[in-house]
GROMACS .gro file of C-alpha atoms in nm:
model
  367
    1MET     CA    1  -0.011  -0.011  -0.009
    2GLN     CA    2   0.182   0.343  -0.090
    3LYS     CA    3   0.226   0.564   0.214
    4LYS     CA    4  -0.002   0.909   0.252
    5ILE     CA    5   0.119   1.237   0.226
    6ASN     CA    6   0.070   1.381   0.573
    7LEU     CA    7   0.012   1.772   0.497
    8LEU     CA    8  -0.077   2.068   0.710
    9LEU     CA    9  -0.255   2.345   0.616
   10ALA     CA   10  -0.141   2.692   0.797
   11GLU     CA   11  -0.360   2.918   0.622
   12ASP     CA   12  -0.605   3.177   0.861
   13HIS     CA   13  -0.893   3.160   0.598
   14ARG     CA   14  -1.158   2.939   0.609
   15LEU     CA   15  -1.305   2.926   0.286
   16VAL     CA   16  -0.968   2.887   0.103
   17SER     CA   17  -0.798   2.631   0.365
   18ASP     CA   18  -1.172   2.444   0.314
   19GLY     CA   19  -1.181   2.478  -0.062
   20LEU     CA   20  -0.816   2.329  -0.009
   21LYS     CA   21  -0.870   2.025   0.207
   22SER     CA   22  -1.158   1.937  -0.079
   23LEU     CA   23  -0.955   1.872  -0.326
   24ILE     CA   24  -0.665   1.723  -0.171
   25ALA     CA   25  -0.942   1.461  -0.097
   26THR     CA   26  -0.973   1.352  -0.380
   27GLU     CA   27  -0.557   1.254  -0.425
   28PRO     CA   28  -0.578   0.923  -0.275
   29ASP     CA   29  -0.167   0.985  -0.125
   30LEU     CA   30  -0.272   1.287  -0.004
   31HIS     CA   31  -0.409   1.374   0.314
   32VAL     CA   32  -0.432   1.714   0.545
   33VAL     CA   33  -0.369   1.606   0.905
   34ALA     CA   34  -0.487   1.895   1.055
   35THR     CA   35  -0.575   2.291   0.960
   36ILE     CA   36  -0.450   2.586   1.229
   37GLU     CA   37  -0.517   3.002   1.201
   38ASN     CA   38  -0.333   3.070   1.467
   39PRO     CA   39   0.073   3.035   1.332
   40GLU     CA   40   0.158   3.014   1.670
   41LYS     CA   41   0.026   2.710   1.674
   42VAL     CA   42   0.213   2.538   1.422
   43ILE     CA   43   0.572   2.463   1.611
   44SER     CA   44   0.447   2.296   1.867
   45PHE     CA   45   0.224   2.026   1.634
   46CYS     CA   46   0.498   1.999   1.438
   47HIS     CA   47   0.704   1.793   1.787
   48ALA     CA   48   0.387   1.675   1.816
   49HIS     CA   49   0.259   1.544   1.458
   50SER     CA   50   0.656   1.395   1.400
   51GLU     CA   51   0.468   1.221   1.088
   52LEU     CA   52   0.423   1.481   0.926
   53ASP     CA   53   0.524   1.531   0.553
   54VAL     CA   54   0.448   1.852   0.406
   55ILE     CA   55   0.388   2.232   0.599
   56LEU     CA   56   0.171   2.407   0.304
   57MET     CA   57   0.234   2.776   0.435
   58ASP     CA   58   0.016   3.087   0.332
   59ILE     CA   59   0.214   3.386   0.419
   60ARG     CA   60  -0.027   3.689   0.611
   61PHE     CA   61  -0.199   3.595   0.911
   62GLU     CA   62  -0.443   3.826   0.907
   63HIS     CA   63  -0.516   3.780   1.292
   64TYR     CA   64  -0.124   3.748   1.413
   65PRO     CA   65   0.058   4.056   1.252
   66HIS     CA   66   0.371   3.972   1.475
   67LEU     CA   67   0.395   3.648   1.280
   68ASN     CA   68   0.404   3.573   0.928
   69GLY     CA   69   0.448   3.235   0.735
   70LEU     CA   70   0.807   3.339   0.594
   71GLU     CA   71   0.937   3.384   0.956
   72LEU     CA   72   0.720   3.029   1.123
   73THR     CA   73   0.942   2.890   0.860
   74LYS     CA   74   1.243   2.999   0.964
   75GLN     CA   75   1.159   2.836   1.333
   76ILE     CA   76   1.070   2.527   1.111
   77ASN     CA   77   1.421   2.473   1.008
   78GLN     CA   78   1.570   2.624   1.359
   79ILE     CA   79   1.367   2.343   1.527
   80LYS     CA   80   1.434   2.084   1.322
   81ALA     CA   81   1.809   2.090   1.367
   82GLU     CA   82   1.746   2.094   1.684
   83PHE     CA   83   1.539   1.797   1.723
   84PRO     CA   84   1.582   1.489   1.445
   85LYS     CA   85   1.313   1.366   1.388
   86ILE     CA   86   1.119   1.690   1.261
   87LYS     CA   87   1.145   1.628   0.891
   88VAL     CA   88   0.850   1.907   0.760
   89LYS     CA   89   0.866   2.034   0.446
   90VAL     CA   90   0.773   2.333   0.405
   91LEU     CA   91   0.610   2.469   0.060
   92VAL     CA   92   0.446   2.836   0.072
   93CYS     CA   93   0.100   2.905  -0.100
   94SER     CA   94   0.104   3.258  -0.131
   95VAL     CA   95  -0.113   3.475  -0.381
   96ASN     CA   96   0.161   3.767  -0.345
   97GLU     CA   97   0.390   3.667  -0.756
   98ASP     CA   98   0.636   3.949  -0.641
   99ALA     CA   99   0.984   3.815  -0.695
  100ALA     CA  100   1.093   3.976  -0.372
  101TYR     CA  101   0.868   3.712  -0.112
  102ILE     CA  102   0.968   3.420  -0.328
  103GLN     CA  103   1.375   3.476  -0.324
  104ARG     CA  104   1.283   3.529   0.117
  105ALA     CA  105   1.142   3.162   0.064
  106LYS     CA  106   1.447   3.102  -0.034
  107GLU     CA  107   1.657   3.229   0.250
  108VAL     CA  108   1.449   3.123   0.517
  109GLY     CA  109   1.457   2.809   0.436
  110ALA     CA  110   1.130   2.684   0.227
  111SER     CA  111   1.130   2.402  -0.023
  112GLY     CA  112   0.896   2.566  -0.300
  113TYR     CA  113   0.615   2.804  -0.361
  114VAL     CA  114   0.303   2.843  -0.557
  115PHE     CA  115   0.030   3.086  -0.600
  116LYS     CA  116  -0.277   3.065  -0.474
  117ASN     CA  117  -0.495   3.073  -0.838
  118ASP     CA  118  -0.204   2.860  -1.000
  119SER     CA  119  -0.398   2.443  -1.094
  120PRO     CA  120  -0.506   2.202  -0.781
  121GLU     CA  121  -0.302   1.965  -0.980
  122TYR     CA  122  -0.031   2.192  -1.068
  123ILE     CA  123   0.000   2.251  -0.618
  124PHE     CA  124  -0.062   1.891  -0.636
  125CYS     CA  125   0.268   1.823  -0.820
  126GLY     CA  126   0.473   2.089  -0.557
  127ILE     CA  127   0.350   1.889  -0.298
  128ARG     CA  128   0.464   1.566  -0.444
  129GLU     CA  129   0.746   1.683  -0.517
  130VAL     CA  130   0.881   1.881  -0.222
  131ALA     CA  131   0.690   1.613   0.019
  132LYS     CA  132   1.015   1.324  -0.135
  133GLY     CA  133   1.257   1.620  -0.072
  134GLY     CA  134   1.300   1.773  -0.385
  135GLU     CA  135   1.196   2.174  -0.401
  136PHE     CA  136   0.972   2.365  -0.630
  137TRP     CA  137   1.005   2.758  -0.684
  138PRO     CA  138   0.776   2.925  -1.021
  139LEU     CA  139   0.917   2.984  -1.327
  140ILE     CA  140   0.819   3.318  -1.331
  141ILE     CA  141   1.145   3.380  -1.070
  142ASP     CA  142   1.358   3.384  -1.329
  143ASP     CA  143   1.214   3.661  -1.533
  144PHE     CA  144   1.281   3.922  -1.241
  145ASP     CA  145   1.584   4.087  -1.153
  146LEU     CA  146   1.674   3.935  -0.807
  147ASP     CA  147   1.911   4.203  -0.705
  148PRO     CA  148   1.746   4.217  -0.306
  149LEU     CA  149   1.698   4.564  -0.182
  150PRO     CA  150   1.830   4.656   0.085
  151LYS     CA  151   1.630   4.672   0.384
  152PRO     CA  152   1.556   4.900   0.602
  153THR     CA  153   1.746   4.970   0.947
  154PRO     CA  154   1.600   4.824   1.252
  155THR     CA  155   1.490   5.221   1.306
  156GLU     CA  156   1.319   5.206   0.989
  157MET     CA  157   1.160   4.825   1.021
  158GLU     CA  158   0.956   4.983   1.353
  159VAL     CA  159   0.866   5.272   1.207
  160LEU     CA  160   0.741   5.074   0.928
  161LYS     CA  161   0.585   4.841   1.121
  162TYR     CA  162   0.372   5.164   1.196
  163LEU     CA  163   0.297   5.228   0.912
  164ALA     CA  164   0.075   4.933   0.755
  165ILE     CA  165  -0.144   4.952   1.012
  166GLY     CA  166  -0.202   5.267   0.899
  167MET     CA  167  -0.056   5.453   1.160
  168GLN     CA  168   0.050   5.836   1.128
  169SER     CA  169   0.336   6.005   1.261
  170ASP     CA  170   0.240   6.195   1.540
  171GLN     CA  171   0.032   5.855   1.645
  172ILE     CA  172   0.372   5.653   1.556
  173GLY     CA  173   0.562   5.965   1.733
  174ILE     CA  174   0.414   5.759   2.111
  175GLU     CA  175   0.355   5.455   2.019
  176LEU     CA  176   0.811   5.429   1.993
  177ALA     CA  177   0.871   5.764   2.223
  178MET     CA  178   1.006   5.958   1.903
  179LEU     CA  179   0.917   6.334   1.839
  180GLU     CA  180   0.707   6.378   1.518
  181ALA     CA  181   0.955   6.528   1.305
  182THR     CA  182   1.165   6.268   1.391
  183VAL     CA  183   0.885   5.963   1.203
  184SER     CA  184   0.900   6.261   0.910
  185THR     CA  185   1.239   6.214   0.871
  186HIS     CA  186   1.229   5.906   0.863
  187ARG     CA  187   0.912   5.786   0.602
  188ARG     CA  188   1.074   6.066   0.367
  189ASN     CA  189   1.459   5.918   0.435
  190ILE     CA  190   1.240   5.525   0.334
  191ARG     CA  191   1.017   5.686   0.072
  192GLN     CA  192   1.375   5.850  -0.142
  193LYS     CA  193   1.592   5.555   0.034
  194TYR     CA  194   1.287   5.271  -0.233
  195ARG     CA  195   1.162   5.540  -0.441
  196ILE     CA  196   0.884   5.511  -0.289
  197ASN     CA  197   0.661   5.870  -0.472
  198THR     CA  198   0.314   5.805  -0.324
  199PRO     CA  199   0.181   5.725   0.040
  200GLY     CA  200  -0.055   5.454  -0.013
  201LYS     CA  201   0.263   5.296  -0.222
  202LEU     CA  202   0.431   5.348   0.127
  203THR     CA  203   0.162   5.157   0.316
  204LEU     CA  204   0.154   4.882   0.044
  205PHE     CA  205   0.616   4.854   0.103
  206ALA     CA  206   0.559   4.845   0.467
  207LYS     CA  207   0.289   4.577   0.471
  208LYS     CA  208   0.518   4.440   0.255
  209CYS     CA  209   0.856   4.400   0.471
  210MET     CA  210   0.596   4.315   0.747
  211ASP     CA  211   0.554   4.031   0.535
  212ILE     CA  212   0.921   3.941   0.394
  213TYR     CA  213   1.155   4.006   0.735
  214GLY     CA  214   0.939   3.947   0.992
  215THR     CA  215   0.716   4.279   1.254
  216PRO     CA  216   0.938   4.361   1.461
  217PRO     CA  217   0.777   4.294   1.842
  218ASP     CA  218   0.756   4.515   2.079
  219GLN     CA  219   1.074   4.482   2.322
  220LYS     CA  220   1.042   4.404   2.678
  221LEU     CA  221   1.050   4.751   2.932
  222SER     CA  222   1.263   4.484   3.126
  223GLU     CA  223   1.479   4.408   2.867
  224GLU     CA  224   1.564   4.808   2.742
  225LEU     CA  225   1.591   4.849   3.157
  226THR     CA  226   1.867   4.544   3.190
  227LYS     CA  227   2.078   4.689   2.881
  228LEU     CA  228   2.053   5.069   2.991
  229THR     CA  229   2.165   4.944   3.337
  230ASP     CA  230   2.427   4.744   3.236
  231GLU     CA  231   2.556   5.050   3.022
  232PHE     CA  232   2.548   5.312   3.272
  233LYS     CA  233   2.727   5.143   3.509
  234LYS     CA  234   2.999   5.059   3.303
  235GLN     CA  235   3.041   5.426   3.177
  236ILE     CA  236   3.031   5.590   3.561
  237LYS     CA  237   3.278   5.294   3.625
  238GLU     CA  238   3.509   5.421   3.373
  239ARG     CA  239   3.439   5.787   3.469
  240ILE     CA  240   3.495   5.690   3.835
  241LYS     CA  241   3.853   5.573   3.661
  242GLU     CA  242   3.965   5.944   3.461
  243GLN     CA  243   3.846   6.118   3.790
  244THR     CA  244   4.070   5.954   3.986
  245SER     CA  245   4.334   5.779   3.847
  246MET     CA  246   4.163   5.382   3.986
  247ALA     CA  247   4.017   5.132   3.851
  248VAL     CA  248   3.745   5.055   4.010
  249GLU     CA  249   3.673   4.652   4.039
  250SER     CA  250   3.373   4.603   4.232
  251ALA     CA  251   3.041   4.593   4.094
  252ASP     CA  252   2.942   4.672   4.392
  253GLU     CA  253   3.074   4.956   4.452
  254ILE     CA  254   2.779   5.112   4.212
  255THR     CA  255   2.455   5.016   4.242
  256VAL     CA  256   2.133   5.077   4.047
  257GLU     CA  257   1.810   4.969   4.162
  258ILE     CA  258   1.551   4.887   3.960
  259LYS     CA  259   1.228   4.784   4.096
  260PHE     CA  260   0.928   4.682   3.869
  261PRO     CA  261   0.632   4.509   4.000
  262ASP     CA  262   0.497   4.184   3.784
  263ARG     CA  263   0.243   4.524   3.684
  264ILE     CA  264   0.383   4.706   3.451
  265GLY     CA  265   0.291   4.444   3.180
  266GLU     CA  266   0.018   4.599   3.225
  267PHE     CA  267   0.071   4.933   3.054
  268ASN     CA  268   0.088   4.941   2.636
  269ASN     CA  269   0.364   4.971   2.446
  270ALA     CA  270   0.345   5.344   2.362
  271THR     CA  271   0.354   5.369   2.818
  272ASN     CA  272   0.638   5.060   2.829
  273ARG     CA  273   0.875   5.300   2.639
  274ALA     CA  274   0.849   5.598   2.753
  275LEU     CA  275   0.917   5.505   3.066
  276SER     CA  276   1.246   5.307   2.942
  277ARG     CA  277   1.323   5.617   2.760
  278THR     CA  278   1.255   5.854   3.064
  279VAL     CA  279   1.528   5.635   3.263
  280GLU     CA  280   1.784   5.657   2.941
  281GLU     CA  281   1.724   6.020   3.006
  282ALA     CA  282   1.781   5.983   3.389
  283PHE     CA  283   2.127   5.765   3.332
  284ARG     CA  284   2.221   6.038   3.061
  285ASN     CA  285   2.215   6.317   3.249
  286ILE     CA  286   2.379   6.141   3.571
  287ARG     CA  287   2.603   6.015   3.392
  288GLN     CA  288   2.721   6.399   3.264
  289HIS     CA  289   2.696   6.521   3.499
  290ALA     CA  290   2.738   6.377   3.816
  291SER     CA  291   3.005   6.079   3.919
  292ALA     CA  292   2.703   5.904   4.140
  293ARG     CA  293   2.737   5.589   4.266
  294LYS     CA  294   2.435   5.472   4.322
  295VAL     CA  295   2.100   5.505   4.140
  296SER     CA  296   1.739   5.390   4.291
  297ILE     CA  297   1.494   5.376   4.056
  298HIS     CA  298   1.120   5.224   4.110
  299LEU     CA  299   0.776   5.281   4.116
  300THR     CA  300   0.630   5.558   4.391
  301GLU     CA  301   0.327   5.476   4.328
  302LEU     CA  302   0.066   5.210   4.052
  303ASN     CA  303  -0.285   5.176   4.058
  304ALA     CA  304  -0.614   5.130   3.788
  305SER     CA  305  -0.485   5.522   3.723
  306TRP     CA  306  -0.141   5.617   3.662
  307ILE     CA  307   0.172   5.556   3.752
  308THR     CA  308   0.534   5.724   3.882
  309LEU     CA  309   0.887   5.640   3.856
  310THR     CA  310   1.124   5.816   4.008
  311ILE     CA  311   1.487   5.794   3.968
  312CYS     CA  312   1.656   5.924   4.286
  313THR     CA  313   2.129   5.947   4.238
  314GLU     CA  314   2.309   6.012   4.560
  315GLY     CA  315   2.704   6.142   4.466
  316LYS     CA  316   2.740   6.538   4.285
  317GLY     CA  317   2.433   6.574   4.212
  318PHE     CA  318   2.338   6.728   3.912
  319ASP     CA  319   2.302   7.064   3.785
  320VAL     CA  320   1.867   7.017   3.758
  321ALA     CA  321   1.899   7.432   3.565
  322HIS     CA  322   2.130   7.310   3.359
  323ILE     CA  323   1.932   6.996   3.200
  324SER     CA  324   1.547   7.086   3.148
  325SER     CA  325   1.638   7.368   2.979
  326GLY     CA  326   1.617   7.450   2.640
  327SER     CA  327   1.290   7.276   2.485
  328SER     CA  328   1.452   7.108   2.164
  329GLY     CA  329   1.587   6.823   2.266
  330GLY     CA  330   1.677   6.644   2.617
  331ILE     CA  331   1.431   6.647   2.918
  332GLY     CA  332   1.252   6.894   2.664
  333ALA     CA  333   1.178   6.669   2.441
  334LEU     CA  334   1.155   6.394   2.679
  335GLU     CA  335   0.844   6.619   2.823
  336ARG     CA  336   0.651   6.672   2.514
  337ILE     CA  337   0.664   6.272   2.477
  338LEU     CA  338   0.569   6.257   2.784
  339ALA     CA  339   0.272   6.466   2.796
  340ALA     CA  340   0.105   6.321   2.399
  341ILE     CA  341   0.049   6.075   2.653
  342GLY     CA  342  -0.046   6.195   2.958
  343GLY     CA  343   0.217   6.256   3.117
  344GLU     CA  344   0.426   6.494   3.328
  345LEU     CA  345   0.825   6.481   3.392
  346ALA     CA  346   0.939   6.664   3.741
  347ILE     CA  347   1.273   6.785   3.799
  348ASN     CA  348   1.396   6.800   4.176
  349SER     CA  349   1.702   6.864   4.356
  350SER     CA  350   1.806   6.916   4.719
  351PRO     CA  351   2.026   7.162   4.927
  352VAL     CA  352   2.216   6.826   4.994
  353SER     CA  353   2.369   6.721   4.640
  354SER     CA  354   2.123   6.496   4.587
  355ALA     CA  355   1.866   6.508   4.267
  356MET     CA  356   1.540   6.314   4.157
  357ILE     CA  357   1.361   6.310   3.886
  358THR     CA  358   0.998   6.227   3.874
  359ALA     CA  359   0.818   6.074   3.595
  360THR     CA  360   0.370   6.028   3.618
  361LEU     CA  361   0.210   5.851   3.347
  362ARG     CA  362  -0.157   5.769   3.338
  363ARG     CA  363  -0.232   5.445   3.268
  364THR     CA  364  -0.363   5.389   2.891
  365ALA     CA  365  -0.583   5.082   2.798
  366GLN     CA  366  -0.351   4.827   2.675
  367ARG     CA  367  -0.339   4.751   2.207
   0.00000   0.00000   0.00000
């Protein structure tokens, strides 16, 4: 008896998946093990079903924009290297006929690419070829210039992430804790770099980038603060070494306390980024205007309506009037960012050469 080819359909449109399943059922050597609409469940399904031979993979999952089929294909190939029992191959099945998608599918380890408007017989042929270890790529790829465009920078990808869902520059500025003028500059640079001449084409380009390269994840506040803390300790050590001509060997000599409860995750991305920028700005000013050996960062209040973050230093302190002057950058820019999401910044100093920066933000609905 001929062994059947076991298939998994990764497709979030029920009409498409039901149609494919009905067509595949007419082929005696093909068997659909399951249909999955949520891409987050594909990896665990592969672990549980080592008998899978081929995944027919869509690229875009409308309800799960943070994970697309190409990024998922890359993850599958990574776990295959770690778990030899998983031998499944990926055949991308998409409406996208742009050669850039096909090229990216090759790069992330897919075994082939078919279009949803291809004939059933052609798709079946692709499934069989991929299942036996071959590759199956459309002839259209030979007719395109595949000299790849440069991938957008990480910051450009962050801006494109929100352009792809229709946000305007002021809204993106709030999400990224970035001035609206800075966002506009990034938009202009992207249009010039990729020769995009209309806002509509820019949105399409942004969606294409999310499909091909994957949507940048929202960085966790705890991870950002850890990086900032480590960098702050390093630079303060260097400053003390310069001032005293002595190396600071022990990390215990410099204390950075950050006390955030788990509930910080209840705040949305814009608020978390603003908090992170507040801490970063505090570190920057302390680094420039003080030789502090202890910094304490903690929440003085957290309730259903607002959050208050306080950064205190012990050392020589710094010139509060100096760091809070001017509106083009630094504290002035940060104040506008916080104000945009319903927050405020207060800077205080005391006669005993200590300083305190306090940021208060009203809670907003989590996206």
